[in-house]
PDB file of C-alpha atoms in Angstrom:
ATOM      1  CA  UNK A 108      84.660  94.664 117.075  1.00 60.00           C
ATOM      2  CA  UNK A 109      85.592  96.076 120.640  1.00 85.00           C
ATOM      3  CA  UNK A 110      86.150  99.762 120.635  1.00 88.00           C
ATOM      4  CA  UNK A 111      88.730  99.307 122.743  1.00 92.00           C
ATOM      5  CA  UNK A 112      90.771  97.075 120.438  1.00 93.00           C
ATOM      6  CA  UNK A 113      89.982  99.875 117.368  1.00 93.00           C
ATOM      7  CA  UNK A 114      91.689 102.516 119.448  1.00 94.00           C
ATOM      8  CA  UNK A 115      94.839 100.045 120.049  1.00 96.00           C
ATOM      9  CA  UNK A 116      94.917  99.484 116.534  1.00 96.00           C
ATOM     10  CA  UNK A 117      94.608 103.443 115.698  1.00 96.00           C
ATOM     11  CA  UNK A 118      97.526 103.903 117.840  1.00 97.00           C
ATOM     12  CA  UNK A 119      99.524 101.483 116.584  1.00 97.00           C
ATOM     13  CA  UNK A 120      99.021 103.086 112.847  1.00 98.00           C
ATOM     14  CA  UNK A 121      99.691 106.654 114.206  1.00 98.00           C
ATOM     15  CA  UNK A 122     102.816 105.371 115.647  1.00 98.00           C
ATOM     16  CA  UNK A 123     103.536 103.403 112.732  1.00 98.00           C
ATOM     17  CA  UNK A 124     102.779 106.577 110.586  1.00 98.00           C
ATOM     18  CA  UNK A 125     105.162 108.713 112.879  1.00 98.00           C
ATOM     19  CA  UNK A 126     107.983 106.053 112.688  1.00 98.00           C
ATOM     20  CA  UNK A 127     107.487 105.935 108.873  1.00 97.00           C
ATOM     21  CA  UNK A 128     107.851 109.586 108.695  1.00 98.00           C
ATOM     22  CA  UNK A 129     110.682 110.122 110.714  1.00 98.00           C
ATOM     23  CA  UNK A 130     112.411 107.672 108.608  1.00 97.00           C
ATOM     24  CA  UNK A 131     111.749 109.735 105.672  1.00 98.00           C
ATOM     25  CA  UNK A 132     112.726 113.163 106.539  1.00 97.00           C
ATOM     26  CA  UNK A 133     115.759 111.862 108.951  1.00 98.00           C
ATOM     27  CA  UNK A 134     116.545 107.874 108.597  1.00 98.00           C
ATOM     28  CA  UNK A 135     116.913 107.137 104.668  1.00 97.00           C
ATOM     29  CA  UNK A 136     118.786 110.585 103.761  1.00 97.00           C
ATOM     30  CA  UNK A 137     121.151 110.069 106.677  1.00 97.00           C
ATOM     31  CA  UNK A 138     122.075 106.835 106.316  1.00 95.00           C
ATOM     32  CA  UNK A 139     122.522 107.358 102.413  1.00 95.00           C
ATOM     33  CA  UNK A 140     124.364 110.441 102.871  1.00 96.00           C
ATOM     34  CA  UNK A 141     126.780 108.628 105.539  1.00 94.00           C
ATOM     35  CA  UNK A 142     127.154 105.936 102.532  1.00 90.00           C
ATOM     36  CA  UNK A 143     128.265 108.213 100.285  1.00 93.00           C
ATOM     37  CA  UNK A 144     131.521 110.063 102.726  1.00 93.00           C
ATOM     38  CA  UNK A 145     132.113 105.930 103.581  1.00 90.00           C
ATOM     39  CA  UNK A 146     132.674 104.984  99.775  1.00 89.00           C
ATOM     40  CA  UNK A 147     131.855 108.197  97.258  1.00 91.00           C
ATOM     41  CA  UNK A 148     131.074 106.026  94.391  1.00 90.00           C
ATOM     42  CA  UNK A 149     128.073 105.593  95.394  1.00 89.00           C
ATOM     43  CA  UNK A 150     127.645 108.991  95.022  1.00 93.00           C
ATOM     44  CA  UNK A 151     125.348 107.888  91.659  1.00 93.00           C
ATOM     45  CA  UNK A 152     122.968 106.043  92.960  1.00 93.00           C
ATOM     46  CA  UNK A 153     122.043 107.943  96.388  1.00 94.00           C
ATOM     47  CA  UNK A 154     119.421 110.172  95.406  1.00 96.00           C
ATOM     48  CA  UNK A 155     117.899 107.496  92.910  1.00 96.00           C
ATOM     49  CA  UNK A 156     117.765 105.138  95.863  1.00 95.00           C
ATOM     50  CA  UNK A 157     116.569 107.505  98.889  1.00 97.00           C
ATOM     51  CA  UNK A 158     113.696 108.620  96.235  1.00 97.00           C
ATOM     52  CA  UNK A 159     112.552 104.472  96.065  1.00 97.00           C
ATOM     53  CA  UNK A 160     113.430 104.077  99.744  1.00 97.00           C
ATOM     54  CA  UNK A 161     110.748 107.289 100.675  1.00 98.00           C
ATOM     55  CA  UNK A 162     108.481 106.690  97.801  1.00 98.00           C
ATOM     56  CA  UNK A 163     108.541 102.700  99.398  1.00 97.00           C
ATOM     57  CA  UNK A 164     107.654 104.436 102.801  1.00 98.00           C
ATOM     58  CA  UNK A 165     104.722 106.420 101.606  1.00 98.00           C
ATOM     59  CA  UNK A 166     103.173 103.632  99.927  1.00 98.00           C
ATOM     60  CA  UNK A 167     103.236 101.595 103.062  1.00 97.00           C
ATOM     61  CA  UNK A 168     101.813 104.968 105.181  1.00 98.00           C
ATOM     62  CA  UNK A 169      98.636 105.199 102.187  1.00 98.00           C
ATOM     63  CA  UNK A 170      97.711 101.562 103.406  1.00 98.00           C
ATOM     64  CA  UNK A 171      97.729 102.292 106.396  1.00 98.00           C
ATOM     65  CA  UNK A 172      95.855 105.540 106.214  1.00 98.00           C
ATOM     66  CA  UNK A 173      93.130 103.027 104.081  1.00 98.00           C
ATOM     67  CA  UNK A 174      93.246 100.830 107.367  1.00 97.00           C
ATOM     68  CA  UNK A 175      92.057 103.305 109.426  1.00 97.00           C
ATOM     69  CA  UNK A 176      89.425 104.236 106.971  1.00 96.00           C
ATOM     70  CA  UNK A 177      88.573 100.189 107.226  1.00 96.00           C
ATOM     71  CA  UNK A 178      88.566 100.103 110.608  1.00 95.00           C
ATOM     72  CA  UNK A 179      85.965 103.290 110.668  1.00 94.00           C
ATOM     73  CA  UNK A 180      83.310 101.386 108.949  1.00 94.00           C
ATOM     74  CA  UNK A 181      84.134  98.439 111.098  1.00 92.00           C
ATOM     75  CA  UNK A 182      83.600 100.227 114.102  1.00 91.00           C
ATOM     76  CA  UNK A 183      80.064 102.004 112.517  1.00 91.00           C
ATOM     77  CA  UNK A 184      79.250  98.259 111.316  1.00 89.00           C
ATOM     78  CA  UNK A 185      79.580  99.414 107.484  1.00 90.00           C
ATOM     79  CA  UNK A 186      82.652  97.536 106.482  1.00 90.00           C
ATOM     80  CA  UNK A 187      80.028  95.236 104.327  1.00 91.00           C
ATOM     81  CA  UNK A 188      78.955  97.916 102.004  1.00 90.00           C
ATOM     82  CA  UNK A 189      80.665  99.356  98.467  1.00 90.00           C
ATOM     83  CA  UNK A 190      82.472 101.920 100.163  1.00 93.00           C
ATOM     84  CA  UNK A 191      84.894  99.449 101.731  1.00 95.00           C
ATOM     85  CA  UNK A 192      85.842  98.229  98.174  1.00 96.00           C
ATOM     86  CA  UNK A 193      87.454 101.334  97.459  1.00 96.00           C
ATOM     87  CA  UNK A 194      89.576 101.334 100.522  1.00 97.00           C
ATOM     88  CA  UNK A 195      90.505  98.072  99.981  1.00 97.00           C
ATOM     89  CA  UNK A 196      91.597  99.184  96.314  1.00 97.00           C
ATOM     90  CA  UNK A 197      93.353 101.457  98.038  1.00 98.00           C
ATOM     91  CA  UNK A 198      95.145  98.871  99.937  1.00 98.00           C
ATOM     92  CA  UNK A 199      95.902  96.923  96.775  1.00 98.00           C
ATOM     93  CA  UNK A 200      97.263  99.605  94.536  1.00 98.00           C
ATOM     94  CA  UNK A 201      99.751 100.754  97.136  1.00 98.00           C
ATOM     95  CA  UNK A 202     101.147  97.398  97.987  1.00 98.00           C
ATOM     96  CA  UNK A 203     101.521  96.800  93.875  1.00 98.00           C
ATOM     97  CA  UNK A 204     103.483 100.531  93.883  1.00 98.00           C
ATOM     98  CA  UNK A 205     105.667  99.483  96.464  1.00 98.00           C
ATOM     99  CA  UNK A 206     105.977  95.891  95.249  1.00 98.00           C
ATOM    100  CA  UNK A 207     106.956  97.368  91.643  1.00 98.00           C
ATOM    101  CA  UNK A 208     109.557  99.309  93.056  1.00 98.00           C
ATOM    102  CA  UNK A 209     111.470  96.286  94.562  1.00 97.00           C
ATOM    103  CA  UNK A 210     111.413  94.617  91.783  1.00 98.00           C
ATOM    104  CA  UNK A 211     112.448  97.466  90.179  1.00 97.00           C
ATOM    105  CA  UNK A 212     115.956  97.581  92.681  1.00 96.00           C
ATOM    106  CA  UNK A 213     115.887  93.818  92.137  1.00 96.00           C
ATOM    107  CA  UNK A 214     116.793  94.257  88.398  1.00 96.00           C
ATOM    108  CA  UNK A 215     119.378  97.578  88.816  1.00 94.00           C
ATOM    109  CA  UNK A 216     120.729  95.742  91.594  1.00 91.00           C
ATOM    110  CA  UNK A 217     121.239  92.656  89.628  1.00 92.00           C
ATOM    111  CA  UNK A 218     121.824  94.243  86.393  1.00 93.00           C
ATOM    112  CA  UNK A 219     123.790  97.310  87.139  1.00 89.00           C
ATOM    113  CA  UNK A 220     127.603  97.625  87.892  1.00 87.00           C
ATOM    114  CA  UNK A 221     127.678  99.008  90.968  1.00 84.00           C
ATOM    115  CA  UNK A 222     131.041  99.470  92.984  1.00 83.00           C
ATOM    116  CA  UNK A 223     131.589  97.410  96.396  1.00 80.00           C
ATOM    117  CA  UNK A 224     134.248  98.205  99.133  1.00 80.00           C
ATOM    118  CA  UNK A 225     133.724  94.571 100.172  1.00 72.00           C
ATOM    119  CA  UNK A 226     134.274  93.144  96.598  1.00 67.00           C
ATOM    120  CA  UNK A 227     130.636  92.536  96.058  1.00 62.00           C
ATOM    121  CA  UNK A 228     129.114  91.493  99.503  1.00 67.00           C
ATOM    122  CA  UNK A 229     127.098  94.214 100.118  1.00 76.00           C
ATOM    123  CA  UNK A 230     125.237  94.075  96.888  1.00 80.00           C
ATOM    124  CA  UNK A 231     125.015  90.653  96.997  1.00 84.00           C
ATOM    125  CA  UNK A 232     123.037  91.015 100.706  1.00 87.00           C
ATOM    126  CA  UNK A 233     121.222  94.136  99.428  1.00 88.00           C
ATOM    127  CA  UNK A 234     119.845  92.052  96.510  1.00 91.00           C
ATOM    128  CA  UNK A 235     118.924  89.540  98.186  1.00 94.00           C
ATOM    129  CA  UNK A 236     116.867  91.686  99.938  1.00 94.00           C
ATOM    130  CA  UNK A 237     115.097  93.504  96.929  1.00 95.00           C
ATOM    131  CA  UNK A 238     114.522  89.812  95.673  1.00 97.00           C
ATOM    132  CA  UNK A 239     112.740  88.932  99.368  1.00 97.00           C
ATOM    133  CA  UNK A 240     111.104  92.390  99.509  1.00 96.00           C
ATOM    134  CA  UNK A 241     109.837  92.089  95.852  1.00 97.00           C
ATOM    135  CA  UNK A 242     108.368  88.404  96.588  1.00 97.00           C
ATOM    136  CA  UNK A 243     106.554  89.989  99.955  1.00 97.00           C
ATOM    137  CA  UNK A 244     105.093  92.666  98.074  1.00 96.00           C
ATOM    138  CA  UNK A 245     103.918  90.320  95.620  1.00 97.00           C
ATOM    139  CA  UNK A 246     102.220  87.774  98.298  1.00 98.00           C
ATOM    140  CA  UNK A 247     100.744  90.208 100.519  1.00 97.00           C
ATOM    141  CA  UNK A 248      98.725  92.016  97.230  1.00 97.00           C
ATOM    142  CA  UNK A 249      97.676  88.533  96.047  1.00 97.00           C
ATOM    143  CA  UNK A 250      96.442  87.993  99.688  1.00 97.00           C
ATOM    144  CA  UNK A 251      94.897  91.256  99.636  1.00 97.00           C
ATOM    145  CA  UNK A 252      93.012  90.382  96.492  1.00 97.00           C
ATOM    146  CA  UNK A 253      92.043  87.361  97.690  1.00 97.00           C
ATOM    147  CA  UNK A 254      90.755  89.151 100.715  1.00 96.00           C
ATOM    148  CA  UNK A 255      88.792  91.330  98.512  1.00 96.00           C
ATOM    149  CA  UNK A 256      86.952  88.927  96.900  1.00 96.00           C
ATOM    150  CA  UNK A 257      85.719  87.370 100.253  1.00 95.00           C
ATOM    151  CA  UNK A 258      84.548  90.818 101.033  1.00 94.00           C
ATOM    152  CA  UNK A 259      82.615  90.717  97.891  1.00 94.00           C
ATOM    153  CA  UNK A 260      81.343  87.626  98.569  1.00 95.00           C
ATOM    154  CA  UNK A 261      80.147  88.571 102.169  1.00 92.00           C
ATOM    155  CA  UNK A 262      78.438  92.208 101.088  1.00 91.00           C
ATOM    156  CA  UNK A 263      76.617  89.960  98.583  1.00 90.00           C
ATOM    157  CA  UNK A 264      75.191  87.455 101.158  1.00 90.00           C
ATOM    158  CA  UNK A 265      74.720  90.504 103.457  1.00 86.00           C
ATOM    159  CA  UNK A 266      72.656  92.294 101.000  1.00 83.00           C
ATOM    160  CA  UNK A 267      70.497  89.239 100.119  1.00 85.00           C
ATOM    161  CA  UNK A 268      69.561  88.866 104.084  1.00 85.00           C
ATOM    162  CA  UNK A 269      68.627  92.186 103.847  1.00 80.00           C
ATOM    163  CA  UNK A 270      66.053  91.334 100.975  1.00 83.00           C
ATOM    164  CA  UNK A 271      65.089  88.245 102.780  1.00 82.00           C
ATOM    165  CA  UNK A 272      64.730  90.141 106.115  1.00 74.00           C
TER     166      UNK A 272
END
């Protein structure tokens, strides 16, 4: 792979680490906290949901710290070796995390009474997104593991052209 297009790629997961951490520290407690003095019952569920909401962030900033990791070997021509399997793990578990956790808001969401100043709307729309988050999560680890296996399959065939070689 072009060095060139590693760099770009770097970049793009600093700046996606940056964006992902301003939204921590600033984004999710502000908006939740300008929730709350629009409609104090929500009061309840604020710090429960910033916690998901930042915990969700952090699982999506691991992958992408496992990325660069991946794209490391790439770049040294190792990505066919063990050592890729754990990054890829990596990958895996953190996408399962965050997928857990949506389905997790799915079910409060759906199961929970929670007050609406538009008589319901707003949960309705925020639980159909959980449900679309949730199914995302899901999809991208299966294509993850799927991914994995191929890389399995490929360090195998790499390490019997060694032998034959």
């Amino acid at each position: 792979m072009h060095r060139l297009f590693i760099a770009l790629l770097r970049g793009g997961i600093v700046t996606a680490m940056l964006i992902g951490l301003f939204g921590q520290l600033v984004v999710i407690p502000s908006t939740a906290s300008e929730e709350v003095d629009r409609f104090p019952p929500y009061a309840p569920f604020a710090a429960p949901y910033v916690t998901v909401a930042v915990v969700g962030v952090a699982c999506v900033q691991v992958a992408l710290v496992a990325v660069w990791m991946l794209l490391g070997m790439v770049r040294r021509d190792a990505i066919f070796t063990p050592r890729a399997f754990r990054w890829v793990d990596t990958i895996i578990g953190s996408s399962v995390v965050a997928t857990l956790l949506a389905v997790g808001v799915t079910g409060h969401l759906a199961l929970a009474e929670i007050p609406s100043p538009d008589g319901g709307m707003d949960i309705d729309s925020t639980l159909g997104a959980a449900v679309v988050a949730a199914g995302t999560g899901a999809a991208f680890a299966m294509l993850v593991v799927l991914m994995r296996g191929l890389l399995r399959k490929a360090t195998e065939l790499k390490s019997e052209m060694a032998e034959v070689v």
